[in-house]
């Protein structure tokens, strides 16, 4: 599981580059997803990689708090 999380983080980092190149209207949902799914990976790690008997999730309040960050990143057009 550790290897898969490392692999997922690698691809999330690559996706950041692509997300910044998307149509402006599409960036915010993509950035929101990237941030939320990264936090799910953190939750899997916090559960000692036990994803069969423990649920890895991000609480709704934390998701809502991530939205402004996702929005600010969506405004960036990094190359």
mmCIF file of C-alpha atoms in Angstrom:
data_model
loop_
_atom_site.group_PDB
_atom_site.id
_atom_site.type_symbol
_atom_site.label_atom_id
_atom_site.label_comp_id
_atom_site.label_asym_id
_atom_site.label_seq_id
_atom_site.Cartn_x
_atom_site.Cartn_y
_atom_site.Cartn_z
ATOM 1 C CA UNK A 1 0.000 0.000 0.000
ATOM 2 C CA UNK A 2 2.871 2.374 0.762
ATOM 3 C CA UNK A 3 4.179 1.963 -2.777
ATOM 4 C CA UNK A 4 0.763 2.661 -4.254
ATOM 5 C CA UNK A 5 0.387 5.816 -2.180
ATOM 6 C CA UNK A 6 3.827 6.998 -3.289
ATOM 7 C CA UNK A 7 2.822 6.283 -6.883
ATOM 8 C CA UNK A 8 -0.502 8.125 -6.479
ATOM 9 C CA UNK A 9 1.256 11.169 -5.013
ATOM 10 C CA UNK A 10 3.638 11.195 -7.975
ATOM 11 C CA UNK A 11 0.721 11.270 -10.407
ATOM 12 C CA UNK A 12 -1.141 13.898 -8.370
ATOM 13 C CA UNK A 13 1.946 16.117 -8.657
ATOM 14 C CA UNK A 14 1.951 15.634 -12.427
ATOM 15 C CA UNK A 15 -1.761 16.381 -12.525
ATOM 16 C CA UNK A 16 -1.129 19.765 -10.903
ATOM 17 C CA UNK A 17 0.730 20.864 -14.025
ATOM 18 C CA UNK A 18 -2.128 19.775 -16.247
ATOM 19 C CA UNK A 19 -4.791 21.261 -13.965
ATOM 20 C CA UNK A 20 -3.229 24.687 -14.322
ATOM 21 C CA UNK A 21 -3.481 24.407 -18.098
ATOM 22 C CA UNK A 22 -7.169 23.534 -18.200
ATOM 23 C CA UNK A 23 -9.949 25.866 -19.230
ATOM 24 C CA UNK A 24 -10.478 28.361 -16.419
ATOM 25 C CA UNK A 25 -13.984 27.044 -15.635
ATOM 26 C CA UNK A 26 -12.650 23.495 -15.202
ATOM 27 C CA UNK A 27 -9.737 24.228 -12.901
ATOM 28 C CA UNK A 28 -11.541 24.674 -9.581
ATOM 29 C CA UNK A 29 -13.303 21.272 -9.578
ATOM 30 C CA UNK A 30 -10.080 19.538 -10.606
ATOM 31 C CA UNK A 31 -8.050 21.284 -7.902
ATOM 32 C CA UNK A 32 -10.746 20.468 -5.350
ATOM 33 C CA UNK A 33 -10.544 16.807 -6.286
ATOM 34 C CA UNK A 34 -6.755 16.776 -6.134
ATOM 35 C CA UNK A 35 -6.736 18.219 -2.635
ATOM 36 C CA UNK A 36 -9.485 15.948 -1.330
ATOM 37 C CA UNK A 37 -7.965 12.774 -2.755
ATOM 38 C CA UNK A 38 -4.576 13.697 -1.330
ATOM 39 C CA UNK A 39 -6.226 13.994 2.058
ATOM 40 C CA UNK A 40 -7.750 10.542 1.599
ATOM 41 C CA UNK A 41 -4.231 9.205 1.059
ATOM 42 C CA UNK A 42 -3.240 10.902 4.321
ATOM 43 C CA UNK A 43 -6.192 9.199 6.028
ATOM 44 C CA UNK A 44 -5.041 5.798 4.727
ATOM 45 C CA UNK A 45 -1.608 6.471 6.207
ATOM 46 C CA UNK A 46 -3.189 7.592 9.482
ATOM 47 C CA UNK A 47 -5.072 4.255 9.546
ATOM 48 C CA UNK A 48 -1.727 2.418 9.307
ATOM 49 C CA UNK A 49 -2.559 1.463 5.709
ATOM 50 C CA UNK A 50 -5.519 -0.629 6.833
ATOM 51 C CA UNK A 51 -7.997 0.162 4.073
ATOM 52 C CA UNK A 52 -9.876 -3.115 4.406
ATOM 53 C CA UNK A 53 -11.283 -2.702 7.905
ATOM 54 C CA UNK A 54 -10.980 1.065 8.423
ATOM 55 C CA UNK A 55 -12.604 3.704 6.276
ATOM 56 C CA UNK A 56 -10.321 6.439 4.978
ATOM 57 C CA UNK A 57 -12.282 9.621 4.423
ATOM 58 C CA UNK A 58 -12.197 13.386 4.699
ATOM 59 C CA UNK A 59 -14.838 15.019 6.866
ATOM 60 C CA UNK A 60 -17.265 17.391 5.180
ATOM 61 C CA UNK A 61 -16.058 20.402 7.198
ATOM 62 C CA UNK A 62 -12.464 19.787 6.112
ATOM 63 C CA UNK A 63 -13.581 19.481 2.484
ATOM 64 C CA UNK A 64 -15.385 22.815 2.740
ATOM 65 C CA UNK A 65 -12.294 24.407 4.236
ATOM 66 C CA UNK A 66 -10.232 23.170 1.282
ATOM 67 C CA UNK A 67 -12.426 24.908 -1.282
ATOM 68 C CA UNK A 68 -10.893 28.389 -0.916
ATOM 69 C CA UNK A 69 -7.404 26.916 -1.338
ATOM 70 C CA UNK A 70 -8.532 24.982 -4.403
ATOM 71 C CA UNK A 71 -10.105 28.142 -5.801
ATOM 72 C CA UNK A 72 -6.952 30.185 -5.294
ATOM 73 C CA UNK A 73 -4.869 27.504 -6.983
ATOM 74 C CA UNK A 74 -7.340 27.384 -9.849
ATOM 75 C CA UNK A 75 -6.620 31.057 -10.575
ATOM 76 C CA UNK A 76 -2.935 30.317 -11.073
ATOM 77 C CA UNK A 77 -1.648 29.586 -14.564
ATOM 78 C CA UNK A 78 1.751 28.182 -13.668
ATOM 79 C CA UNK A 79 3.733 26.792 -16.566
#
